[in-house]
mmCIF file of C-alpha atoms and ligand atoms in Angstrom:
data_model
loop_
_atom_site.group_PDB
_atom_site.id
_atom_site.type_symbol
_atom_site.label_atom_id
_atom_site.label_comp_id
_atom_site.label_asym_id
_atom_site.label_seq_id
_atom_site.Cartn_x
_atom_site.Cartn_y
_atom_site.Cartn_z
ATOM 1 C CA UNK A 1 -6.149 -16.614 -2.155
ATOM 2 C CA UNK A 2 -4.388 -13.373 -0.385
ATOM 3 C CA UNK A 3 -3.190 -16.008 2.733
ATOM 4 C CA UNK A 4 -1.469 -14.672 5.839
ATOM 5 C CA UNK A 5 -0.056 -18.575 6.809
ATOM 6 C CA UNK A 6 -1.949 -19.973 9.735
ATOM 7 C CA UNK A 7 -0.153 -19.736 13.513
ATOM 8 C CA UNK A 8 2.496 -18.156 11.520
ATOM 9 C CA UNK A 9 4.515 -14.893 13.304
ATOM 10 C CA UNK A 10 4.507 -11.448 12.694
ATOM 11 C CA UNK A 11 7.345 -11.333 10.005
ATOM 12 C CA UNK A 12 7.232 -14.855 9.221
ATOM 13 C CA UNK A 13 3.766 -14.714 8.480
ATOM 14 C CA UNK A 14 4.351 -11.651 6.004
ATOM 15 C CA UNK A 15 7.326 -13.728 4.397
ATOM 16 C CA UNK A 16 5.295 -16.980 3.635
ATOM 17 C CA UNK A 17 2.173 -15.397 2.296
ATOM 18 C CA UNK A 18 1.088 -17.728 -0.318
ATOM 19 C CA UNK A 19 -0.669 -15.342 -3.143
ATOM 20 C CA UNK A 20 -2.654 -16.618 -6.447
ATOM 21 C CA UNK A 21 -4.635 -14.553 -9.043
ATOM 22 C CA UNK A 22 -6.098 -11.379 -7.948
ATOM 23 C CA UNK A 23 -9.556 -10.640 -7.878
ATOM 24 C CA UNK A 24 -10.314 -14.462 -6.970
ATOM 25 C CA UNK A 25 -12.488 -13.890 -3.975
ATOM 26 C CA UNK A 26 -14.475 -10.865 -5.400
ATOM 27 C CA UNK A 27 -18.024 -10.565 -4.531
ATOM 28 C CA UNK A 28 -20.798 -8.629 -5.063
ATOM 29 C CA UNK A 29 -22.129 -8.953 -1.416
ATOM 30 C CA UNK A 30 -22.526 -7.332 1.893
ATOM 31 C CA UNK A 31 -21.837 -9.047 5.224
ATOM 32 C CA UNK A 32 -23.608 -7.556 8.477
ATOM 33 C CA UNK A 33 -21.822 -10.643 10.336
ATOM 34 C CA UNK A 34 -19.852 -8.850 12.611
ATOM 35 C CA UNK A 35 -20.282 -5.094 14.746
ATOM 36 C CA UNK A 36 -22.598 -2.971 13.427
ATOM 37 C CA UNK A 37 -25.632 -5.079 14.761
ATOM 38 C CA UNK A 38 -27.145 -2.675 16.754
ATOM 39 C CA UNK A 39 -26.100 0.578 15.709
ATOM 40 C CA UNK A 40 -25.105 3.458 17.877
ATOM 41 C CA UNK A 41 -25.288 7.293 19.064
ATOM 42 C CA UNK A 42 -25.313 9.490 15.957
ATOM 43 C CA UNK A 43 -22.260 12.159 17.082
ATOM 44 C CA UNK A 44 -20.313 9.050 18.623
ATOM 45 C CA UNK A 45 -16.713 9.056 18.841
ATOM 46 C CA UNK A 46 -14.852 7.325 15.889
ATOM 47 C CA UNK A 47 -10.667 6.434 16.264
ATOM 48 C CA UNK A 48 -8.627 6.606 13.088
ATOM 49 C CA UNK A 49 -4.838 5.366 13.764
ATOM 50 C CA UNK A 50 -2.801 6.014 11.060
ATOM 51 C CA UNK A 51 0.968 5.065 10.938
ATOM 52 C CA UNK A 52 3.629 6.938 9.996
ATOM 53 C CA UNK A 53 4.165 9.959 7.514
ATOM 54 C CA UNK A 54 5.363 7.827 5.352
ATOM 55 C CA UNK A 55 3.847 8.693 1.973
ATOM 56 C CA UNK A 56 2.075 11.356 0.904
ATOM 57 C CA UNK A 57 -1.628 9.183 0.825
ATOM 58 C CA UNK A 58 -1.231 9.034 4.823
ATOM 59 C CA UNK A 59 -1.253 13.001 5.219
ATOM 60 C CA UNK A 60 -4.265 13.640 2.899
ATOM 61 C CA UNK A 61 -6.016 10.874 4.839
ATOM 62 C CA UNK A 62 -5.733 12.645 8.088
ATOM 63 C CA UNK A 63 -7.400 15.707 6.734
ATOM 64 C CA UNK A 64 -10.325 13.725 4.406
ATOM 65 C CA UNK A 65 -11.029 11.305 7.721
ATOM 66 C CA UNK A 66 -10.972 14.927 9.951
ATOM 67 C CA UNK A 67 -13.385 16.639 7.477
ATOM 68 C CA UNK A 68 -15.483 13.684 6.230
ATOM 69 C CA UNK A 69 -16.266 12.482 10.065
ATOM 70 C CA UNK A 70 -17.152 15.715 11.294
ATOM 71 C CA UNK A 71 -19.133 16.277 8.205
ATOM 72 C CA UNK A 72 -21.422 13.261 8.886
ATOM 73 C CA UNK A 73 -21.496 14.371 12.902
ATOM 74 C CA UNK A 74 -19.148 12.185 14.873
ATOM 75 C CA UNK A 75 -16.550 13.137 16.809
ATOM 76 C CA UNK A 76 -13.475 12.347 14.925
ATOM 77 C CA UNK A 77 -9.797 11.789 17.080
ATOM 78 C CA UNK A 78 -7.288 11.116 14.084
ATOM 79 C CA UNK A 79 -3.574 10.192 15.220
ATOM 80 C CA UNK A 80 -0.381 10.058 13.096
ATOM 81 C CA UNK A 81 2.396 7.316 15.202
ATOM 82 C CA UNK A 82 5.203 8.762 14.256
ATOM 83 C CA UNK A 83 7.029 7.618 17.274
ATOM 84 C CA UNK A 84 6.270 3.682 16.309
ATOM 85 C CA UNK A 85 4.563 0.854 17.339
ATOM 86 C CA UNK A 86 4.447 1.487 20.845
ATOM 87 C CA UNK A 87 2.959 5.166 20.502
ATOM 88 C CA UNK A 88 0.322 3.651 17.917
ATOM 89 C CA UNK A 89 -0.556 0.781 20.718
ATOM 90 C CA UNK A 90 -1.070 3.921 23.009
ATOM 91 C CA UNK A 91 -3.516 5.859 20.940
ATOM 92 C CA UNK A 92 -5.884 3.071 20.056
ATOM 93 C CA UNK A 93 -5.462 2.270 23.878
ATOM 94 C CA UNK A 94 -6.890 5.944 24.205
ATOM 95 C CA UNK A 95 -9.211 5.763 21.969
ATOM 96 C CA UNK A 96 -10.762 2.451 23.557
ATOM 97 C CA UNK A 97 -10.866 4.806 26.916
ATOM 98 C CA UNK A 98 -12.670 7.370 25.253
ATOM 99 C CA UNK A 99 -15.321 4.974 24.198
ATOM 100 C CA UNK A 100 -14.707 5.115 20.485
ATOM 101 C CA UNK A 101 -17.481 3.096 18.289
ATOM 102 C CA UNK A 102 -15.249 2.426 15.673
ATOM 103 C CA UNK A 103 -11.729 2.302 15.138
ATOM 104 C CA UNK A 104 -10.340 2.423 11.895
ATOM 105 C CA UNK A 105 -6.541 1.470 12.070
ATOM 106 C CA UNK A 106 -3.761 2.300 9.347
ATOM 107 C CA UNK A 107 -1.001 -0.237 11.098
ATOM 108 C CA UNK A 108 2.576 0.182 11.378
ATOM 109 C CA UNK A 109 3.117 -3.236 12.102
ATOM 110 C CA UNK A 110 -0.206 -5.157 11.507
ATOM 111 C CA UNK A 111 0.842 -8.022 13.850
ATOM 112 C CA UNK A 112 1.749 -5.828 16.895
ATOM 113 C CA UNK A 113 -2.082 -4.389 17.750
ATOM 114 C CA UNK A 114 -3.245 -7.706 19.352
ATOM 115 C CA UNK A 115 -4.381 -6.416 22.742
ATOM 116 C CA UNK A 116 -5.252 -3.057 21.912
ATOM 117 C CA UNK A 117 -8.128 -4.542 18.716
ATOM 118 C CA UNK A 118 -9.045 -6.920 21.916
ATOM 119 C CA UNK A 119 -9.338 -4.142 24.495
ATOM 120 C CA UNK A 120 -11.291 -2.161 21.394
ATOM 121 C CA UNK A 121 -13.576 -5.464 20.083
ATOM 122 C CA UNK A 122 -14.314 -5.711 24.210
ATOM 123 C CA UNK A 123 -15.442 -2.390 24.532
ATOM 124 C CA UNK A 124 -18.412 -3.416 22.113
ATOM 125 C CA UNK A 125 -16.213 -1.205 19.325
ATOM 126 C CA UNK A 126 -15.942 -2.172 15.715
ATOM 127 C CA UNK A 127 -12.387 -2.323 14.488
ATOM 128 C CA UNK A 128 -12.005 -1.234 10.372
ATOM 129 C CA UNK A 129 -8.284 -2.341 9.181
ATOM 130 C CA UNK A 130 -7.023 0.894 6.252
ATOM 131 C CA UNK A 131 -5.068 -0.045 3.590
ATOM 132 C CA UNK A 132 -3.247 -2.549 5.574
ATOM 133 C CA UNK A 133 -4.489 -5.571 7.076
ATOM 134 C CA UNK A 134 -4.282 -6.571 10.398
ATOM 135 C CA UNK A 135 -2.388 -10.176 11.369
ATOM 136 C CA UNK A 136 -2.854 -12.885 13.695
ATOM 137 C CA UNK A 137 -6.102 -11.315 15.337
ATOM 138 C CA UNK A 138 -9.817 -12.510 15.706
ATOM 139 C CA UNK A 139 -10.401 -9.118 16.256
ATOM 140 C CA UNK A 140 -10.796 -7.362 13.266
ATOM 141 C CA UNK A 141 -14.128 -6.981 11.144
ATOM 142 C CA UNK A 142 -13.434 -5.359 8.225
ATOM 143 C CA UNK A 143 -10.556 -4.217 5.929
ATOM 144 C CA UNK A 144 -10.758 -1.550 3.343
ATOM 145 C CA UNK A 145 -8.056 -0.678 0.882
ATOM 146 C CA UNK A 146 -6.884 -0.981 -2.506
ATOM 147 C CA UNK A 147 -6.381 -4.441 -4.124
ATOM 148 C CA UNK A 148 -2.719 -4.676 -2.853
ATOM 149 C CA UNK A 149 -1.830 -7.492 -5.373
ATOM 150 C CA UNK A 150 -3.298 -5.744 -8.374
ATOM 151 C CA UNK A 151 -1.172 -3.031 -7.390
ATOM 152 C CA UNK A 152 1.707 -5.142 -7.619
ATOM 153 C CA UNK A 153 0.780 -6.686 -10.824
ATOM 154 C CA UNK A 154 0.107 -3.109 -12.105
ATOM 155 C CA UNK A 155 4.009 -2.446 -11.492
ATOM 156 C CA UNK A 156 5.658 -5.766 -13.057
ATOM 157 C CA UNK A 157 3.791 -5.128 -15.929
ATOM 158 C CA UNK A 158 4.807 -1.637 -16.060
ATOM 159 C CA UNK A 159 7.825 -2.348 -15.495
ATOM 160 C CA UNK A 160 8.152 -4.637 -18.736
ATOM 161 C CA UNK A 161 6.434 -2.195 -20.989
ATOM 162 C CA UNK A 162 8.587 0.913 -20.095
ATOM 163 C CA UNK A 163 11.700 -1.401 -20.990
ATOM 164 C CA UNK A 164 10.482 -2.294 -24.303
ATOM 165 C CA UNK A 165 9.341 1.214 -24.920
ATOM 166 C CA UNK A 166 12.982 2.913 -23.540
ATOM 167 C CA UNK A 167 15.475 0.284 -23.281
ATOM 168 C CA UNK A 168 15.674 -1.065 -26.594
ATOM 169 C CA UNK A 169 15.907 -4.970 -27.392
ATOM 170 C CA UNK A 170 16.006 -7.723 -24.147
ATOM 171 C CA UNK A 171 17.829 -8.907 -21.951
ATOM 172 C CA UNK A 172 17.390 -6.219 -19.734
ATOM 173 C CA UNK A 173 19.224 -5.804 -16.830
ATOM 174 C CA UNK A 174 17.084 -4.515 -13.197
ATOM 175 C CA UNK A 175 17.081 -4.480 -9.745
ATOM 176 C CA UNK A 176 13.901 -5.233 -7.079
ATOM 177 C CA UNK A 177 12.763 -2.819 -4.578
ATOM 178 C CA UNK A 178 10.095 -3.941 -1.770
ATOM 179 C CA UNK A 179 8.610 -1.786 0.850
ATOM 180 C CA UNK A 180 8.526 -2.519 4.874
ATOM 181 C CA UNK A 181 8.617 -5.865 5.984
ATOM 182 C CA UNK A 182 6.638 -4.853 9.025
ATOM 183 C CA UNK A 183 3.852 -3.860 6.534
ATOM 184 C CA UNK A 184 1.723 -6.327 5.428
ATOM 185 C CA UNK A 185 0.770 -4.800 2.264
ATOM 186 C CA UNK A 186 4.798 -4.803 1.422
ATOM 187 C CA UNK A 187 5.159 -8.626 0.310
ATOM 188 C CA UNK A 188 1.333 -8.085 -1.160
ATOM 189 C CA UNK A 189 2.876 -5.786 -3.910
ATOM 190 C CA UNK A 190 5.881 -7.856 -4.329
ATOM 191 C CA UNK A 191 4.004 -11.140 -4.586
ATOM 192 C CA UNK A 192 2.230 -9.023 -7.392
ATOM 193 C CA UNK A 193 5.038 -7.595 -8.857
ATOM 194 C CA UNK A 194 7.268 -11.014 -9.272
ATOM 195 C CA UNK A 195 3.823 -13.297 -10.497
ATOM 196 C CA UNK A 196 4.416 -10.762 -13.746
ATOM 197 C CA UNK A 197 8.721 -10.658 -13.631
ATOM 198 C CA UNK A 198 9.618 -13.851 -11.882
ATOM 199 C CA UNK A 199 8.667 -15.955 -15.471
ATOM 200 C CA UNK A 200 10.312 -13.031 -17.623
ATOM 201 C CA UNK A 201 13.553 -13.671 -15.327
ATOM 202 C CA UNK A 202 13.515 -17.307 -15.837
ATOM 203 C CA UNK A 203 13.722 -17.012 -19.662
ATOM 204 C CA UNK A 204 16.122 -15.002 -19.297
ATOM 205 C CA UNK A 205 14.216 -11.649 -20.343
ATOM 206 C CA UNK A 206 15.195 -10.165 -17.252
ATOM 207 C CA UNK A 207 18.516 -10.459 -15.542
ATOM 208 C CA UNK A 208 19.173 -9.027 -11.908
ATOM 209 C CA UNK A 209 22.560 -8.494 -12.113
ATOM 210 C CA UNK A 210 23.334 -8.555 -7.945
ATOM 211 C CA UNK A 211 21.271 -11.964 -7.593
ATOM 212 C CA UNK A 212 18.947 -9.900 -5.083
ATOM 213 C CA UNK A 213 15.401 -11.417 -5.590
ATOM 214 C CA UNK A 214 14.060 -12.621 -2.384
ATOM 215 C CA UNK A 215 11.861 -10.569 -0.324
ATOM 216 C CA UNK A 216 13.824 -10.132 3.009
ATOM 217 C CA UNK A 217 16.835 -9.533 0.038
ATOM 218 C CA UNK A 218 14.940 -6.469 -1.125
ATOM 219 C CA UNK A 219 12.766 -5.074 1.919
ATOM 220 C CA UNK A 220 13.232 -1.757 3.150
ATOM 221 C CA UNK A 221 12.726 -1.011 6.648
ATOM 222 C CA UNK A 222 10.218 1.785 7.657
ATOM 223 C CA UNK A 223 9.604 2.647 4.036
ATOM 224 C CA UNK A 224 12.359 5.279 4.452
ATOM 225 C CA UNK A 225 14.414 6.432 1.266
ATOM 226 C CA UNK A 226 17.666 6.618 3.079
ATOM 227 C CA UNK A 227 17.391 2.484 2.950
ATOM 228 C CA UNK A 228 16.833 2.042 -0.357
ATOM 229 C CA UNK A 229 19.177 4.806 -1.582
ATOM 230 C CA UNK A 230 21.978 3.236 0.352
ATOM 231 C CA UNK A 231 21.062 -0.030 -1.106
ATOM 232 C CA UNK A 232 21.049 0.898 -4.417
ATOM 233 C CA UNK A 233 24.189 2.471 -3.924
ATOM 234 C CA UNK A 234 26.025 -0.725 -2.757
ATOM 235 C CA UNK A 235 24.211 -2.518 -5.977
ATOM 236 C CA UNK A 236 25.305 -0.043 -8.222
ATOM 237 C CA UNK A 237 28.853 -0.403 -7.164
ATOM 238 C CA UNK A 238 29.287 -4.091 -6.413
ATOM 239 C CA UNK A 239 27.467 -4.963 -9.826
ATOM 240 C CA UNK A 240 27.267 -1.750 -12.411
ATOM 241 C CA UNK A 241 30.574 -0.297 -12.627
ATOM 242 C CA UNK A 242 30.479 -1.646 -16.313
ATOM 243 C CA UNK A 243 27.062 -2.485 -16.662
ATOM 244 C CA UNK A 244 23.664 -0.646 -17.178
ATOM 245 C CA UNK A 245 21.016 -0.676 -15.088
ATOM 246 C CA UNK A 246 17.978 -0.878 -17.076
ATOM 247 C CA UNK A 247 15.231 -1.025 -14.743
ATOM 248 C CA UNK A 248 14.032 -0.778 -11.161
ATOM 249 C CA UNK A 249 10.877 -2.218 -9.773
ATOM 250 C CA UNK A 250 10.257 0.451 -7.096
ATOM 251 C CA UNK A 251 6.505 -0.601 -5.017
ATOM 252 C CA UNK A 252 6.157 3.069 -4.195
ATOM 253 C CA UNK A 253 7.133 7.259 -5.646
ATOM 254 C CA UNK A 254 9.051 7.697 -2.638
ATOM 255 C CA UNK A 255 11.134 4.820 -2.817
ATOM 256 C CA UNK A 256 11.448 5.363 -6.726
ATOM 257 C CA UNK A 257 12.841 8.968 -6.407
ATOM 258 C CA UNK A 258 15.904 7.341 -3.790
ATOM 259 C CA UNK A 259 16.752 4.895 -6.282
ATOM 260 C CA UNK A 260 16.863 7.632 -8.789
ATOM 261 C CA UNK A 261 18.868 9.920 -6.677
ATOM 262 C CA UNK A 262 21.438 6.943 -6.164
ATOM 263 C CA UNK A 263 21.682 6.433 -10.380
ATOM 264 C CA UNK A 264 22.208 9.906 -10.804
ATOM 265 C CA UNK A 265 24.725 9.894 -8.093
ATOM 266 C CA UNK A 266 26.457 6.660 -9.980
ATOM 267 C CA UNK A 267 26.645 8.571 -13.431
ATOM 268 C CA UNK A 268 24.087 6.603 -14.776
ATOM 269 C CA UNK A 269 21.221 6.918 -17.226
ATOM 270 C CA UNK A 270 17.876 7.044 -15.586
ATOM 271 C CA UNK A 271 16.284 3.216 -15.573
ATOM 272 C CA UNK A 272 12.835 2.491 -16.257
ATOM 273 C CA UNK A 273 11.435 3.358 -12.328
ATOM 274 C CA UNK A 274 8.188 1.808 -11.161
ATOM 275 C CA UNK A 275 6.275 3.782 -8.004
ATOM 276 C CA UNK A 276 2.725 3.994 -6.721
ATOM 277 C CA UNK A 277 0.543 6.680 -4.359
ATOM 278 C CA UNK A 278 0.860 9.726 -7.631
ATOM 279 C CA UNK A 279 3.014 11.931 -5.198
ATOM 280 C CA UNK A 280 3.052 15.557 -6.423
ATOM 281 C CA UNK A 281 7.207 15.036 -7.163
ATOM 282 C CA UNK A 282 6.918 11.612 -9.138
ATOM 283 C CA UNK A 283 4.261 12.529 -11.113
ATOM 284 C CA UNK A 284 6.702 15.816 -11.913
ATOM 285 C CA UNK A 285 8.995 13.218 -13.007
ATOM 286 C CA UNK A 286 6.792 11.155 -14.906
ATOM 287 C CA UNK A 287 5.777 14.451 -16.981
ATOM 288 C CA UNK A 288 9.421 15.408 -17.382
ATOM 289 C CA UNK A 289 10.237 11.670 -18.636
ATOM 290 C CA UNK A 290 12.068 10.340 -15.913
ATOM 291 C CA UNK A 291 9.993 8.360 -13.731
ATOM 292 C CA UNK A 292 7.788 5.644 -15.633
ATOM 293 C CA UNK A 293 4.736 4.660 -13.380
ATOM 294 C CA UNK A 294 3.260 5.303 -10.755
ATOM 295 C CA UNK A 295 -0.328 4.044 -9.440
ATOM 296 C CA UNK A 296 -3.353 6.336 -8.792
ATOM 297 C CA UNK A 297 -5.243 5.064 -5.601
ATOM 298 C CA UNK A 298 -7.364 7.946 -4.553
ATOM 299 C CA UNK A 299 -7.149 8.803 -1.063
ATOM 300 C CA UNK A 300 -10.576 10.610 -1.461
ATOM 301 C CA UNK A 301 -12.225 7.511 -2.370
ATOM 302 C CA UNK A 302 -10.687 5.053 0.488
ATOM 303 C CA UNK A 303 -11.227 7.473 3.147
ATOM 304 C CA UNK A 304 -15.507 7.902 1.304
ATOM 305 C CA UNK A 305 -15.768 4.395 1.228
ATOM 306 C CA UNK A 306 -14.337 3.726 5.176
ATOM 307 C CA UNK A 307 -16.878 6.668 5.780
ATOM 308 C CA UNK A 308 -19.672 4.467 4.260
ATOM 309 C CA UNK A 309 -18.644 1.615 6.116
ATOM 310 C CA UNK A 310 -18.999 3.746 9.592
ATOM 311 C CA UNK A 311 -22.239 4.678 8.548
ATOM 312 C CA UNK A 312 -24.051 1.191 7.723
ATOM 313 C CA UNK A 313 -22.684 0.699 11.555
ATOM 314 C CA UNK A 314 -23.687 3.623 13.311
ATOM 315 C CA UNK A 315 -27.022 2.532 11.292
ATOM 316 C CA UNK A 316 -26.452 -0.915 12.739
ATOM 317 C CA UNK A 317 -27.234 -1.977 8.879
ATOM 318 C CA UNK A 318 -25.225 -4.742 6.669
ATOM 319 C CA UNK A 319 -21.418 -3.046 6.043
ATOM 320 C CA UNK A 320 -21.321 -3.267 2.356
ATOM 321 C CA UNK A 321 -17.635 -5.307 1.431
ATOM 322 C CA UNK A 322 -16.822 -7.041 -2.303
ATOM 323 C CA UNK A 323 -14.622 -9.541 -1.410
ATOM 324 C CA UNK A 324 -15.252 -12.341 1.323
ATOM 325 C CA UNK A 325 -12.262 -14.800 0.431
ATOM 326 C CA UNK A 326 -9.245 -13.237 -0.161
ATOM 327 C CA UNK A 327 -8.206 -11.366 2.981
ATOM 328 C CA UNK A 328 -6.953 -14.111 5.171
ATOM 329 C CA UNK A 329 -4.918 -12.599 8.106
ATOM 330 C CA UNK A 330 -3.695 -16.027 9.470
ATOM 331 C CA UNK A 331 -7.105 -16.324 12.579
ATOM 332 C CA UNK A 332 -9.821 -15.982 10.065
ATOM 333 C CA UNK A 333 -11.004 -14.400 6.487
ATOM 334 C CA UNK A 334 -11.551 -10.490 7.200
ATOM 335 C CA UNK A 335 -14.212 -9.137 4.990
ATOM 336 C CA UNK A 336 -13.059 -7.379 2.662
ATOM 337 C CA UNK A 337 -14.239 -3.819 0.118
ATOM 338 C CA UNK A 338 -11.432 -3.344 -2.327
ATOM 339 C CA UNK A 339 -11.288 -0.237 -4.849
ATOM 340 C CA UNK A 340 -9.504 -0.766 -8.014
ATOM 341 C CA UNK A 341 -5.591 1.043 -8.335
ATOM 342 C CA UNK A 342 -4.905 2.347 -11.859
ATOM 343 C CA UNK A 343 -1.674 2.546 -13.363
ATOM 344 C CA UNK A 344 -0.251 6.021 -14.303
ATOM 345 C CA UNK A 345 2.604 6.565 -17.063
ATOM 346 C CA UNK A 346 2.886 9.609 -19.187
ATOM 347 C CA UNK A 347 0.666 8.959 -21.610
ATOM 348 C CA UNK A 348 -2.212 8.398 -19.500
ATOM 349 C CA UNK A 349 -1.436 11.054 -16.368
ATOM 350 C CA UNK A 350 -4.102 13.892 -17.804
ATOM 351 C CA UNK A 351 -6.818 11.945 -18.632
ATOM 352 C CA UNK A 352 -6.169 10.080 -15.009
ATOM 353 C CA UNK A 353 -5.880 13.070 -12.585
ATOM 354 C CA UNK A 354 -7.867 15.555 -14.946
ATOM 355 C CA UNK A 355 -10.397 15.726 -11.712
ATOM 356 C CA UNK A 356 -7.576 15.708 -9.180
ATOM 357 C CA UNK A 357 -7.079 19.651 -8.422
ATOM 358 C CA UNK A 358 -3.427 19.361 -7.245
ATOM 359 C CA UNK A 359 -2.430 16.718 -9.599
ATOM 360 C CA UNK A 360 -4.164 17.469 -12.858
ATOM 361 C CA UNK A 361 -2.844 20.904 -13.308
ATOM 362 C CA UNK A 362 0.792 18.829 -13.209
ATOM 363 C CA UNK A 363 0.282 17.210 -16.223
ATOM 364 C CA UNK A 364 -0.766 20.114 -18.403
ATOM 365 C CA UNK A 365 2.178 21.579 -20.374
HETATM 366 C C1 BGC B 401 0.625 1.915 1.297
HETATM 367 C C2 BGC B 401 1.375 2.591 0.175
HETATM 368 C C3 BGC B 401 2.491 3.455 0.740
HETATM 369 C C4 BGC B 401 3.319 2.717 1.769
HETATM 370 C C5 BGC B 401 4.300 3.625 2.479
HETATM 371 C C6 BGC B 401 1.605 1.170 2.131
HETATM 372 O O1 BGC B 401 0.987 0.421 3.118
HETATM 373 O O2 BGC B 401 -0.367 1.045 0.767
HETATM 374 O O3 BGC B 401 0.479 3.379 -0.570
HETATM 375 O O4 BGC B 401 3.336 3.887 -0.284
HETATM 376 O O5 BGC B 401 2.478 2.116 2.720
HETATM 377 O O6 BGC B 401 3.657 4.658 3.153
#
């Protein structure tokens, strides 16, 4: 089970999130059980509150929830936070005021939204959590997003196979890389990650060289590449002046391309790198043979299927989710529809993205 510990705290709850196999609570069902009931005004108002520009996926949502929602007649007001928490708190506040039927929310900081969702769920709103889920809250109905811990299981394994396919015989030496601790999808794809590397580094397969393998050890606040560069920099000094650095588990391209910029700056021969969201640089590297991985999770398809879910409400029929027992945000189990990530190296990158019109043409010659 994907647990967010009960009564546990923002950042306390995201470091003691207890994680088995994936795909344990998937479902073919729908659940009706919350909003949606009775429907609304065709040509309502729906919020979408995304987070920061932190990765390429967030900008093409903004566009694909602009177009898709005006394309099936609502209103659509679709905010970027690029200020933080406090201007995110503000929009959904707005949105509430504006008598938005549904608000979909792409969280900076999942546990921070409390009385905005309650001042939304009040209003007789639906709230959707995107790609991230929201903590600590009754008031949430839904969550829609990738299966986070696939994700990370996508990238340990990828991880291990670019090693034995570039780095020669084991032990190999590597360094961890998580995303945002405010982000509850960060420990997700680290939990992920480690269930495929943490039994490879107590054989001794893997050996990480600066003894950096907790969570709050590897985290990098905001997502921003300037934190991981300077991180790897301090690693690569304090633990690879003699040594080589055979691998990185990077969770996503952005964060993959700073640790790459901080090998190069070392000297260094490019590791194995792990990444995920196929942004237009990374897969560049992946075709040149520098990056390994990355992970296809197509924005067109998350922002369709939150679409879908808007509909069955404004419909007031059952909101169609797959997974009722995973998604456990600490208050209650949020009903979950999870689409399936798929792992991107080389070999694989044309037949992947051949219907993606900025991405296939990448991997052709
Ligand atoms: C998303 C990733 C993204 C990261 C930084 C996560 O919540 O799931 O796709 O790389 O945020 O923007």
């Amino acid at each position: 089970m994907r647990k967010f510990t009960k009564g546990a705290v923002a950042l306390a709850a995201a470091a003691t999130l207890a994680l088995a196999g994936c795909g344990s609570g998937r479902t073919e069902s729908t659940s009706g059980s919350t909003g949606g009931s009775g429907g609304f005004a065709a040509g309502s108002l729906i919020g979408v509150a995304l987070p920061q520009k932190t990765s390429e996926n967030w900008v093409l949502a903004e566009g694909l929830f602009n177009d898709g929602l005006k394309a099936a007649g609502y209103q659509a007001d679709v905010q970027f936070a690029n200020g933080g928490v406090s201007e995110q708190q503000n929009q959904i506040d707005a949105m509430v005021t504006k008598g938005a039927k549904v608000i979909v929310v792409g969280a900076i900081d999942g546990s921070q939204l409390n009385t905005q969702l309650k001042a939304a769920k009040d209003s007789g709103a639906t709230v959707i959590a995107y790609d991230r889920l929201l903590l600590n809250t009754n008031d949430v109905d839904y969550y829609v997003a990738f299966d986070n811990y696939k994700v990370g299981q996508l990238q340990g394994q990828a991880l291990l196979d670019g090693l034995k396919a570039r780095k020669g015989s084991s032990p190999w030496n590597i360094e961890l890389i998580a995303g945002s601790p405010d982000d509850a999808n960060s420990q997700v794809f680290f939990n992920g990650a480690m269930s495929v590397l943490q039994p490879k580094i107590d054989d001794g397969t893997l050996k990480v060289l600066s003894g950096q393998t907790t969570f709050s050890q590897v985290s990098t606040q905001g997502w921003k590449a300037e934190n991981a560069q300077k991180r790897m920099d301090t690693v690569l000094s304090g633990y690879y002046s003699s040594a080589e650095l055979d691998g990185i588990l990077s969770p996503n391209d952005t964060l993959a391309r700073a640790a790459m910029t901080s090998v190069k700056a070392a000297g260094k021969e490019i590791p194995v790198v792990t990444g995920q969201d196929s942004e237009v640089e990374s897969v560049k590297s992946i075709m040149a043979g520098e990056q390994y991985s990355t992970i296809f999770k197509d924005t067109n398809k998350l922002v369709a299927q939150t679409i879908t879910m808007v509909n069955a409400l404004q419909k007031g029929e059952e909101v169609p989710v797959n997974d009722t027992k995973s998604y456990d945000n600490g208050v209650k189990i949020v009903p979950a529809y999870l689409l399936d990530p798929v792992i991107v190296t080389k070999e694989n990158a044309a037949e992947v993205y051949k219907d993606d019109k900025t991405l296939g043409p990448l991997t052709k010659g």
